[in-house]
Coordinates of N, CA and C in Angstrom, one line a residue:
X1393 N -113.6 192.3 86.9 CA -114.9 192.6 86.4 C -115.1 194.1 86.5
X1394 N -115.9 194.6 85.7 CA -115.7 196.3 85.3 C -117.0 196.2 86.1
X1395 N -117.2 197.6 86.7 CA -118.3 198.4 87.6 C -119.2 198.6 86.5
X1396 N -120.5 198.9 86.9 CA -121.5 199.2 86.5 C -121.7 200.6 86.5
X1397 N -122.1 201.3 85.2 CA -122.3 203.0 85.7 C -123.0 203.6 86.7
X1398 N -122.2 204.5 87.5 CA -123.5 204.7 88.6 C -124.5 206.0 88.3
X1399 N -124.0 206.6 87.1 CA -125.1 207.6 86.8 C -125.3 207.5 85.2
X1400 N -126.7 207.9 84.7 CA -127.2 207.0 83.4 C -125.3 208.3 82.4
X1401 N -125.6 208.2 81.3 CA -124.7 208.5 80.4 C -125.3 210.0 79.9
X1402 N -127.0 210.0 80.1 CA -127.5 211.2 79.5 C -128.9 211.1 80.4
X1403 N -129.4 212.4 80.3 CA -130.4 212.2 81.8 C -131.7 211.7 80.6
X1404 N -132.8 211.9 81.6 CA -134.1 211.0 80.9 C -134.9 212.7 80.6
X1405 N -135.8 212.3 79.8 CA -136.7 213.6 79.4 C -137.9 213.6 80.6
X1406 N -137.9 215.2 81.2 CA -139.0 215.1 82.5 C -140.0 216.1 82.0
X1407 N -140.4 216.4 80.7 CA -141.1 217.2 80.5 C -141.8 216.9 79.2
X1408 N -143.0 217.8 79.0 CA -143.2 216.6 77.7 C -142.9 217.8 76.5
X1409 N -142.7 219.0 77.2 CA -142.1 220.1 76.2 C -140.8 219.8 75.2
X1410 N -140.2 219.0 76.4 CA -138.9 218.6 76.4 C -138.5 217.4 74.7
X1411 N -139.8 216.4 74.9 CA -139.2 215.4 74.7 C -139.8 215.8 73.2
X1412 N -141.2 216.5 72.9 CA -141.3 217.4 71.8 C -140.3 218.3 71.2
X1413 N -139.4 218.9 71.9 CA -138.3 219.2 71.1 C -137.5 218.3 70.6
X1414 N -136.9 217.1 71.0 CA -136.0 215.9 71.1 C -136.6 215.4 69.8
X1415 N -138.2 215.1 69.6 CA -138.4 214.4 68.5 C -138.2 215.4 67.0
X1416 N -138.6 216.0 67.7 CA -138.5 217.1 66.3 C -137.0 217.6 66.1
X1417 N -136.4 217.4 66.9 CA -134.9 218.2 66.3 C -134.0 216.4 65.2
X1418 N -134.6 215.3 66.0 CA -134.6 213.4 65.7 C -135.2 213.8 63.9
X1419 N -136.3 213.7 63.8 CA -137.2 214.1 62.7 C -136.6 215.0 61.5
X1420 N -135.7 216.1 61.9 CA -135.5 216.9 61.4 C -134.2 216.5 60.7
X1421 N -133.3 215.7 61.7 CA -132.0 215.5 61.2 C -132.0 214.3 60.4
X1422 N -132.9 213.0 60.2 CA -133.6 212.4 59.7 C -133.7 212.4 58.6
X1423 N -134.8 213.3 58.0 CA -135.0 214.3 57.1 C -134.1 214.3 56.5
X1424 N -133.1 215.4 56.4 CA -132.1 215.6 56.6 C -130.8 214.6 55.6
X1425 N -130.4 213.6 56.1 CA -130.0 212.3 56.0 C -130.5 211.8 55.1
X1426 N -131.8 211.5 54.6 CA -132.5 210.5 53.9 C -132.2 211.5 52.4
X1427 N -132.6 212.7 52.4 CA -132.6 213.4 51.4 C -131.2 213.7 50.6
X1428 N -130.0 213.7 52.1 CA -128.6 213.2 50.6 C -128.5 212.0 51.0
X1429 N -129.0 210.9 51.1 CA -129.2 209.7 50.7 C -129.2 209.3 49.4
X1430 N -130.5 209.9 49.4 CA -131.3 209.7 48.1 C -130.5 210.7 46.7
X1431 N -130.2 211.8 47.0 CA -129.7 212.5 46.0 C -128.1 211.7 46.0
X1432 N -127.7 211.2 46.6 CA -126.2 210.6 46.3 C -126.5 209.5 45.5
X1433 N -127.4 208.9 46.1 CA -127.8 207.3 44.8 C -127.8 207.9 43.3
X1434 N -128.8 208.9 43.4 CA -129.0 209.2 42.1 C -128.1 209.6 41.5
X1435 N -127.0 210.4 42.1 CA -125.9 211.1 41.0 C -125.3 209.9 41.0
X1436 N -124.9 208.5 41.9 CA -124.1 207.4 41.0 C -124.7 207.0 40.5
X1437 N -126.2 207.1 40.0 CA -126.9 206.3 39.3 C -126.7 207.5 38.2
X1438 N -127.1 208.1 38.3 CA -126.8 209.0 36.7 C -124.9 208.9 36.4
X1439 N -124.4 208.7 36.8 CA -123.0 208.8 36.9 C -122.5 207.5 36.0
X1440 N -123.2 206.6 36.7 CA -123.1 204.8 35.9 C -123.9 204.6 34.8
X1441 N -124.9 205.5 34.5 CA -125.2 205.6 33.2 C -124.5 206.3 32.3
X1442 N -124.3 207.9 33.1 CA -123.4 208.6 31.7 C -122.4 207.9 31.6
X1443 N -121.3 207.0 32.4 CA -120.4 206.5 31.9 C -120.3 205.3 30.8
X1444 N -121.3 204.5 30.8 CA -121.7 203.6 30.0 C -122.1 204.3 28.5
X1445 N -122.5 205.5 28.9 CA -123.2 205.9 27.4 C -125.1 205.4 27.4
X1446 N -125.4 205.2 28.4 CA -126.8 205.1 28.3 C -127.7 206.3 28.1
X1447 N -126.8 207.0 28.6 CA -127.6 209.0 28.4 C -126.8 209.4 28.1
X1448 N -127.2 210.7 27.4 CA -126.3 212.0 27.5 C -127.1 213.1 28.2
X1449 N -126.9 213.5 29.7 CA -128.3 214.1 30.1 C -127.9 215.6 30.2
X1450 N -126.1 215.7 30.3 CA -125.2 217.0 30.3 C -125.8 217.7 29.0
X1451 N -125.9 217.4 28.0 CA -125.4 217.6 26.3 C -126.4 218.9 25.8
X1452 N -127.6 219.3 26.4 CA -128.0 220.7 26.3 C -127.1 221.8 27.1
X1453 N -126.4 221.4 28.4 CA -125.8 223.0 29.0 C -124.1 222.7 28.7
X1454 N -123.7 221.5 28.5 CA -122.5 221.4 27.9 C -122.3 219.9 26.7
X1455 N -121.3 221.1 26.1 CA -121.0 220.0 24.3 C -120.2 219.0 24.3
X1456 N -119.1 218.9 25.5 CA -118.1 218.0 25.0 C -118.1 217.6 26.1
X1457 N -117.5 216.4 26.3 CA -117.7 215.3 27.1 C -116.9 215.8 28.4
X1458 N -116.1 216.3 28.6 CA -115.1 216.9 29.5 C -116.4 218.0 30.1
X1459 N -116.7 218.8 29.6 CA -117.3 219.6 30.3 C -118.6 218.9 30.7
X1460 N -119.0 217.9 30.2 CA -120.2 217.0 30.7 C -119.4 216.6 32.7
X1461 N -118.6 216.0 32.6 CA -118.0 215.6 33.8 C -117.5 216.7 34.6
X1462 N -117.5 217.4 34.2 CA -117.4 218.4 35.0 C -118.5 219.0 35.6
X1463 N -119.8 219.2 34.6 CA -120.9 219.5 35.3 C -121.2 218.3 36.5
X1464 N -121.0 217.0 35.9 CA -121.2 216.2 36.8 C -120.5 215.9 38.6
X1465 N -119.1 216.6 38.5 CA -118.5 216.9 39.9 C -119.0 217.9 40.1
X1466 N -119.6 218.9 39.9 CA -119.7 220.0 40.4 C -121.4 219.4 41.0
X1467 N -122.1 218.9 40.7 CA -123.1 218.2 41.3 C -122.7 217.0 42.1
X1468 N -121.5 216.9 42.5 CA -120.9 215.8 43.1 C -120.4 216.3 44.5
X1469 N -120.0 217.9 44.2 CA -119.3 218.5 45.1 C -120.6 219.3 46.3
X1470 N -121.5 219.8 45.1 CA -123.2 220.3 46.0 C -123.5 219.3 47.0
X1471 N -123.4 217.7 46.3 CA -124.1 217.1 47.5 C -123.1 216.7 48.7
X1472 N -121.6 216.5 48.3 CA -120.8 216.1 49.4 C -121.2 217.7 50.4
X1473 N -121.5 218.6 49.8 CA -121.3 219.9 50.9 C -122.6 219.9 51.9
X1474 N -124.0 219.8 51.3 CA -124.9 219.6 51.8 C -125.1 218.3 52.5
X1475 N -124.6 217.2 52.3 CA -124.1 216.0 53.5 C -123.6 216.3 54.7
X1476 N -122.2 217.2 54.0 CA -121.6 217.8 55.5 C -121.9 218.7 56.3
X1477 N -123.0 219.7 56.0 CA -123.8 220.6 56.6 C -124.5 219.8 57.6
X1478 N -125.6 218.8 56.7 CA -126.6 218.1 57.6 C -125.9 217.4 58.8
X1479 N -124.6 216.4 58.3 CA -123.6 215.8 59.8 C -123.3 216.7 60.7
X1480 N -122.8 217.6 60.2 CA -122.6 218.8 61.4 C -123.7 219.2 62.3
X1481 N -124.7 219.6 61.7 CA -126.1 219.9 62.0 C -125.9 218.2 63.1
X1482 N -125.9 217.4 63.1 CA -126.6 216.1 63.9 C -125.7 215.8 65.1
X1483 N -123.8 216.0 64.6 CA -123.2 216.2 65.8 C -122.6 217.4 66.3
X1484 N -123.3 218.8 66.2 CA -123.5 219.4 67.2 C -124.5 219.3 67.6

C-alpha cells in the first residue's frame, strides 16, 4: 500500500495579494485559450466551406484557387503560432 504525501504538492495562498495574482494570471491564460479556440473553429469552419465550394471568401486578395489555400495556411500557420505562445505562456 503506497504512503500518503506528507507535504501538500504546492503550498496554499496566505495572502490575499497573493491569491489576486493567481486569479488573474488563471483569467488571463483562460482568456487566452478560449480565443484560439474560437479562431481555430472558425478557420476549419471557413476551411470546410471553402472546400466544398460554399464560398469563395479568398477571391478579392487572391485569383486562383492555389493561392486561395495558400492564403488559407498562412492563416492556419498565425493561429498554430499564437496557440503556441499562449501554451507557453500557461506552462511557464
Amino acid at each position: 500500500m503506497s504512503e500518503p504525501d506528507r507535504e501538500p504538492t504546492e503550498t496554499t495562498t496566505t495572502s490575499k495579494e497573493e491569491a489576486e495574482e493567481e486569479g488573474q494570471w488563471m483569467a488571463r491564460n483562460g482568456i487566452g485559450i478560449a480565443v484560439v479556440s474560437i479562431f481555430s473553429l472558425l478557420l476549419i469552419m471557413l476551411a470546410a466551406m471553402q472546400f466544398t465550394g460554399v464560398i469563395d471568401i479568398f477571391a478579392p486578395i487572391a485569383e486562383t484557387e492555389g493561392q486561395q489555400w495558400g492564403v488559407f495556411f498562412v492563416l492556419a500557420l498565425i493561429v498554430i503560432i499564437v496557440g503556441g505562445w499562449s501554451w507557453k505562456a500557461i506552462m511557464s
